[in-house]
Amino acid sequence: MDRLLPDRSNGRGTGELAVPMAWLYAEYIADELLRTGDLVPSSTLEYRAGRQTLALTIYLSDQDDELSGIRVISQLDEWLSLTAYGHPWQEWVRERMERRSAEGGGPDLELATETWEWLQRTELLAADLDSSLQWHRGAIEVDEDDQVWTPAWELGLPLGHLAIHLF
């Protein structure tokens, strides 16, 4: 019979069931941020893209595997910076994923890897935010009829950023 162990032991080397607590907590935080922001319906692919992008950001920014309710508030500024327009988020994710993999991985990394793969291979039809020069000048006048297929992470990133900002 498998037993769930406390987060700190995580079942490593004991033959017990390994529970991906860091990943599950990152997903929970991301979900709460998006629900609080009330930006898109939770039943949409856009919501999933935002949640998974935020969860990946939260999980990979936690270098000490110490996600806690107290630390969430102190990390909002870091998450805002990581999800900001122009930040090389995709490269940052690749670097962090490689580092985590070199450290031994585990069930958290397996779920993060599956999420990263989904975010890269899934494309969503969305307004072309980059085509509007006015967008870059600060006037938010986007022609929503001008749409392009966008990797899920590229849509999830600004959605996650806005959700953090609204929190």
C-alpha positions as YAML, in Angstrom:
chain: A
units: angstrom
residues:
- id: 1
  name: MET
  ca: [0.00, 0.00, 0.00]
- id: 2
  name: ASP
  ca: [1.37, 3.42, -0.98]
- id: 3
  name: ARG
  ca: [1.45, 6.13, 1.66]
- id: 4
  name: LEU
  ca: [1.76, 9.86, 1.19]
- id: 5
  name: LEU
  ca: [4.75, 11.30, 2.97]
- id: 6
  name: PRO
  ca: [5.32, 14.82, 4.24]
- id: 7
  name: ASP
  ca: [6.65, 17.24, 1.62]
- id: 8
  name: ARG
  ca: [10.19, 17.28, 2.99]
- id: 9
  name: SER
  ca: [10.81, 13.55, 2.58]
- id: 10
  name: ASN
  ca: [8.94, 13.42, -0.75]
- id: 11
  name: GLY
  ca: [9.50, 9.68, -0.87]
- id: 12
  name: ARG
  ca: [13.00, 9.89, -2.32]
- id: 13
  name: GLY
  ca: [15.01, 6.74, -1.84]
- id: 14
  name: THR
  ca: [12.49, 5.12, 0.48]
- id: 15
  name: GLY
  ca: [10.43, 3.18, -2.05]
- id: 16
  name: GLU
  ca: [7.41, 5.24, -1.05]
- id: 17
  name: LEU
  ca: [5.09, 7.24, -3.27]
- id: 18
  name: ALA
  ca: [6.67, 10.56, -4.29]
- id: 19
  name: VAL
  ca: [4.20, 13.44, -4.13]
- id: 20
  name: PRO
  ca: [4.93, 16.50, -6.31]
- id: 21
  name: MET
  ca: [4.01, 18.98, -3.59]
- id: 22
  name: ALA
  ca: [6.06, 21.92, -4.94]
- id: 23
  name: TRP
  ca: [4.42, 21.62, -8.37]
- id: 24
  name: LEU
  ca: [0.92, 21.16, -6.97]
- id: 25
  name: TYR
  ca: [1.37, 24.20, -4.74]
- id: 26
  name: ALA
  ca: [2.67, 26.28, -7.67]
- id: 27
  name: GLU
  ca: [-0.43, 25.31, -9.67]
- id: 28
  name: TYR
  ca: [-2.66, 26.22, -6.73]
- id: 29
  name: ILE
  ca: [-1.06, 29.67, -6.38]
- id: 30
  name: ALA
  ca: [-1.33, 30.28, -10.14]
- id: 31
  name: ASP
  ca: [-4.98, 29.24, -10.13]
- id: 32
  name: GLU
  ca: [-5.77, 31.55, -7.21]
- id: 33
  name: LEU
  ca: [-4.04, 34.50, -8.88]
- id: 34
  name: LEU
  ca: [-5.98, 33.99, -12.12]
- id: 35
  name: ARG
  ca: [-9.32, 33.42, -10.37]
- id: 36
  name: THR
  ca: [-8.81, 36.55, -8.27]
- id: 37
  name: GLY
  ca: [-7.99, 38.58, -11.39]
- id: 38
  name: ASP
  ca: [-11.17, 37.30, -13.10]
- id: 39
  name: LEU
  ca: [-9.63, 38.00, -16.52]
- id: 40
  name: VAL
  ca: [-10.93, 35.04, -18.53]
- id: 41
  name: PRO
  ca: [-13.38, 32.22, -17.79]
- id: 42
  name: SER
  ca: [-11.71, 29.28, -16.06]
- id: 43
  name: SER
  ca: [-13.13, 26.86, -18.63]
- id: 44
  name: THR
  ca: [-11.07, 28.30, -21.51]
- id: 45
  name: LEU
  ca: [-7.75, 27.30, -23.04]
- id: 46
  name: GLU
  ca: [-6.59, 30.86, -22.46]
- id: 47
  name: TYR
  ca: [-7.10, 30.35, -18.72]
- id: 48
  name: ARG
  ca: [-5.18, 27.07, -18.83]
- id: 49
  name: ALA
  ca: [-2.34, 28.75, -20.73]
- id: 50
  name: GLY
  ca: [-2.19, 31.50, -18.10]
- id: 51
  name: ARG
  ca: [-2.37, 29.06, -15.19]
- id: 52
  name: GLN
  ca: [0.30, 26.74, -16.58]
- id: 53
  name: THR
  ca: [2.60, 29.63, -17.52]
- id: 54
  name: LEU
  ca: [2.25, 31.11, -14.05]
- id: 55
  name: ALA
  ca: [2.69, 27.72, -12.36]
- id: 56
  name: LEU
  ca: [5.88, 27.12, -14.30]
- id: 57
  name: THR
  ca: [7.14, 30.59, -13.37]
- id: 58
  name: ILE
  ca: [6.31, 30.07, -9.70]
- id: 59
  name: TYR
  ca: [7.80, 26.58, -9.55]
- id: 60
  name: LEU
  ca: [11.04, 27.49, -11.34]
- id: 61
  name: SER
  ca: [11.57, 30.72, -9.38]
- id: 62
  name: ASP
  ca: [11.49, 28.74, -6.12]
- id: 63
  name: GLN
  ca: [15.11, 27.67, -5.96]
- id: 64
  name: ASP
  ca: [14.97, 26.24, -2.44]
- id: 65
  name: ASP
  ca: [11.72, 24.21, -2.73]
- id: 66
  name: GLU
  ca: [10.30, 26.32, 0.08]
- id: 67
  name: LEU
  ca: [7.05, 27.60, -1.38]
- id: 68
  name: SER
  ca: [4.90, 28.80, 1.46]
- id: 69
  name: GLY
  ca: [1.99, 31.15, 1.95]
- id: 70
  name: ILE
  ca: [4.24, 33.66, 3.66]
- id: 71
  name: ARG
  ca: [6.76, 33.74, 0.81]
- id: 72
  name: VAL
  ca: [4.10, 34.15, -1.88]
- id: 73
  name: ILE
  ca: [3.52, 37.82, -1.08]
- id: 74
  name: SER
  ca: [7.25, 38.55, -1.03]
- id: 75
  name: GLN
  ca: [7.71, 36.92, -4.45]
- id: 76
  name: LEU
  ca: [5.01, 38.84, -6.34]
- id: 77
  name: ASP
  ca: [7.51, 41.48, -7.53]
- id: 78
  name: GLU
  ca: [9.87, 38.78, -8.81]
- id: 79
  name: TRP
  ca: [7.03, 37.06, -10.67]
- id: 80
  name: LEU
  ca: [5.98, 40.41, -12.16]
- id: 81
  name: SER
  ca: [9.52, 40.94, -13.39]
- id: 82
  name: LEU
  ca: [9.77, 37.42, -14.84]
- id: 83
  name: THR
  ca: [6.47, 37.73, -16.73]
- id: 84
  name: ALA
  ca: [7.01, 41.32, -17.93]
- id: 85
  name: TYR
  ca: [6.94, 42.15, -21.63]
- id: 86
  name: GLY
  ca: [10.43, 41.87, -23.08]
- id: 87
  name: HIS
  ca: [11.81, 39.54, -20.40]
- id: 88
  name: PRO
  ca: [13.45, 36.49, -22.05]
- id: 89
  name: TRP
  ca: [11.02, 34.16, -20.26]
- id: 90
  name: GLN
  ca: [11.42, 31.24, -22.65]
- id: 91
  name: GLU
  ca: [15.21, 31.21, -22.24]
- id: 92
  name: TRP
  ca: [14.85, 31.60, -18.48]
- id: 93
  name: VAL
  ca: [12.55, 28.55, -18.37]
- id: 94
  name: ARG
  ca: [14.97, 26.46, -20.43]
- id: 95
  name: GLU
  ca: [17.89, 27.37, -18.17]
- id: 96
  name: ARG
  ca: [15.95, 26.61, -15.00]
- id: 97
  name: MET
  ca: [14.59, 23.34, -16.37]
- id: 98
  name: GLU
  ca: [18.13, 22.22, -17.27]
- id: 99
  name: ARG
  ca: [19.37, 23.18, -13.80]
- id: 100
  name: ARG
  ca: [16.53, 21.29, -12.10]
- id: 101
  name: SER
  ca: [17.16, 18.27, -14.31]
- id: 102
  name: ALA
  ca: [20.87, 18.28, -13.41]
- id: 103
  name: GLU
  ca: [19.90, 18.37, -9.72]
- id: 104
  name: GLY
  ca: [18.01, 15.11, -10.06]
- id: 105
  name: GLY
  ca: [14.49, 16.07, -11.08]
- id: 106
  name: GLY
  ca: [11.75, 14.14, -9.37]
- id: 107
  name: PRO
  ca: [7.97, 14.12, -9.71]
- id: 108
  name: ASP
  ca: [7.72, 17.93, -9.57]
- id: 109
  name: LEU
  ca: [10.08, 18.30, -12.51]
- id: 110
  name: GLU
  ca: [8.20, 15.62, -14.46]
- id: 111
  name: LEU
  ca: [4.98, 17.63, -14.20]
- id: 112
  name: ALA
  ca: [6.80, 20.88, -14.97]
- id: 113
  name: THR
  ca: [8.37, 19.26, -18.05]
- id: 114
  name: GLU
  ca: [4.98, 18.02, -19.27]
- id: 115
  name: THR
  ca: [3.57, 21.51, -18.75]
- id: 116
  name: TRP
  ca: [6.46, 23.18, -20.61]
- id: 117
  name: GLU
  ca: [6.00, 20.79, -23.53]
- id: 118
  name: TRP
  ca: [2.25, 21.52, -23.63]
- id: 119
  name: LEU
  ca: [2.87, 25.27, -23.53]
- id: 120
  name: GLN
  ca: [5.29, 25.03, -26.47]
- id: 121
  name: ARG
  ca: [3.32, 22.67, -28.74]
- id: 122
  name: THR
  ca: [-0.17, 24.11, -28.14]
- id: 123
  name: GLU
  ca: [-1.10, 27.10, -30.22]
- id: 124
  name: LEU
  ca: [-4.06, 29.38, -29.62]
- id: 125
  name: LEU
  ca: [-5.66, 31.84, -32.02]
- id: 126
  name: ALA
  ca: [-5.29, 35.26, -30.42]
- id: 127
  name: ALA
  ca: [-5.16, 38.95, -31.27]
- id: 128
  name: ASP
  ca: [-1.81, 39.90, -32.78]
- id: 129
  name: LEU
  ca: [-0.49, 42.21, -30.05]
- id: 130
  name: ASP
  ca: [2.88, 42.65, -31.74]
- id: 131
  name: SER
  ca: [1.45, 43.95, -35.00]
- id: 132
  name: SER
  ca: [0.16, 47.18, -33.51]
- id: 133
  name: LEU
  ca: [2.76, 49.92, -33.14]
- id: 134
  name: GLN
  ca: [0.29, 51.76, -30.91]
- id: 135
  name: TRP
  ca: [0.51, 48.90, -28.42]
- id: 136
  name: HIS
  ca: [4.24, 49.52, -28.00]
- id: 137
  name: ARG
  ca: [3.66, 53.26, -27.59]
- id: 138
  name: GLY
  ca: [1.30, 52.69, -24.70]
- id: 139
  name: ALA
  ca: [-2.05, 53.34, -26.40]
- id: 140
  name: ILE
  ca: [-3.85, 50.05, -26.13]
- id: 141
  name: GLU
  ca: [-5.74, 49.94, -29.41]
- id: 142
  name: VAL
  ca: [-5.45, 46.42, -30.69]
- id: 143
  name: ASP
  ca: [-7.35, 45.22, -33.74]
- id: 144
  name: GLU
  ca: [-8.84, 41.99, -32.38]
- id: 145
  name: ASP
  ca: [-9.73, 40.88, -35.91]
- id: 146
  name: ASP
  ca: [-6.02, 40.68, -36.72]
- id: 147
  name: GLN
  ca: [-5.30, 37.24, -35.22]
- id: 148
  name: VAL
  ca: [-2.35, 34.88, -35.30]
- id: 149
  name: TRP
  ca: [-1.61, 31.40, -33.98]
- id: 150
  name: THR
  ca: [0.42, 31.88, -30.83]
- id: 151
  name: PRO
  ca: [2.18, 29.32, -28.61]
- id: 152
  name: ALA
  ca: [0.19, 28.95, -25.39]
- id: 153
  name: TRP
  ca: [3.00, 30.36, -23.25]
- id: 154
  name: GLU
  ca: [3.07, 33.58, -25.31]
- id: 155
  name: LEU
  ca: [-0.60, 34.14, -24.53]
- id: 156
  name: GLY
  ca: [-0.31, 32.89, -20.95]
- id: 157
  name: LEU
  ca: [2.57, 35.20, -20.09]
- id: 158
  name: PRO
  ca: [0.76, 38.57, -20.34]
- id: 159
  name: LEU
  ca: [-2.36, 37.02, -18.81]
- id: 160
  name: GLY
  ca: [-0.32, 35.80, -15.84]
- id: 161
  name: HIS
  ca: [1.48, 39.13, -15.56]
- id: 162
  name: LEU
  ca: [-1.81, 41.03, -15.43]
- id: 163
  name: ALA
  ca: [-3.25, 38.59, -12.87]
- id: 164
  name: ILE
  ca: [-0.22, 39.12, -10.60]
- id: 165
  name: HIS
  ca: [-0.51, 42.88, -11.05]
- id: 166
  name: LEU
  ca: [-4.22, 42.82, -10.11]
- id: 167
  name: PHE
  ca: [-3.55, 40.72, -7.00]
...
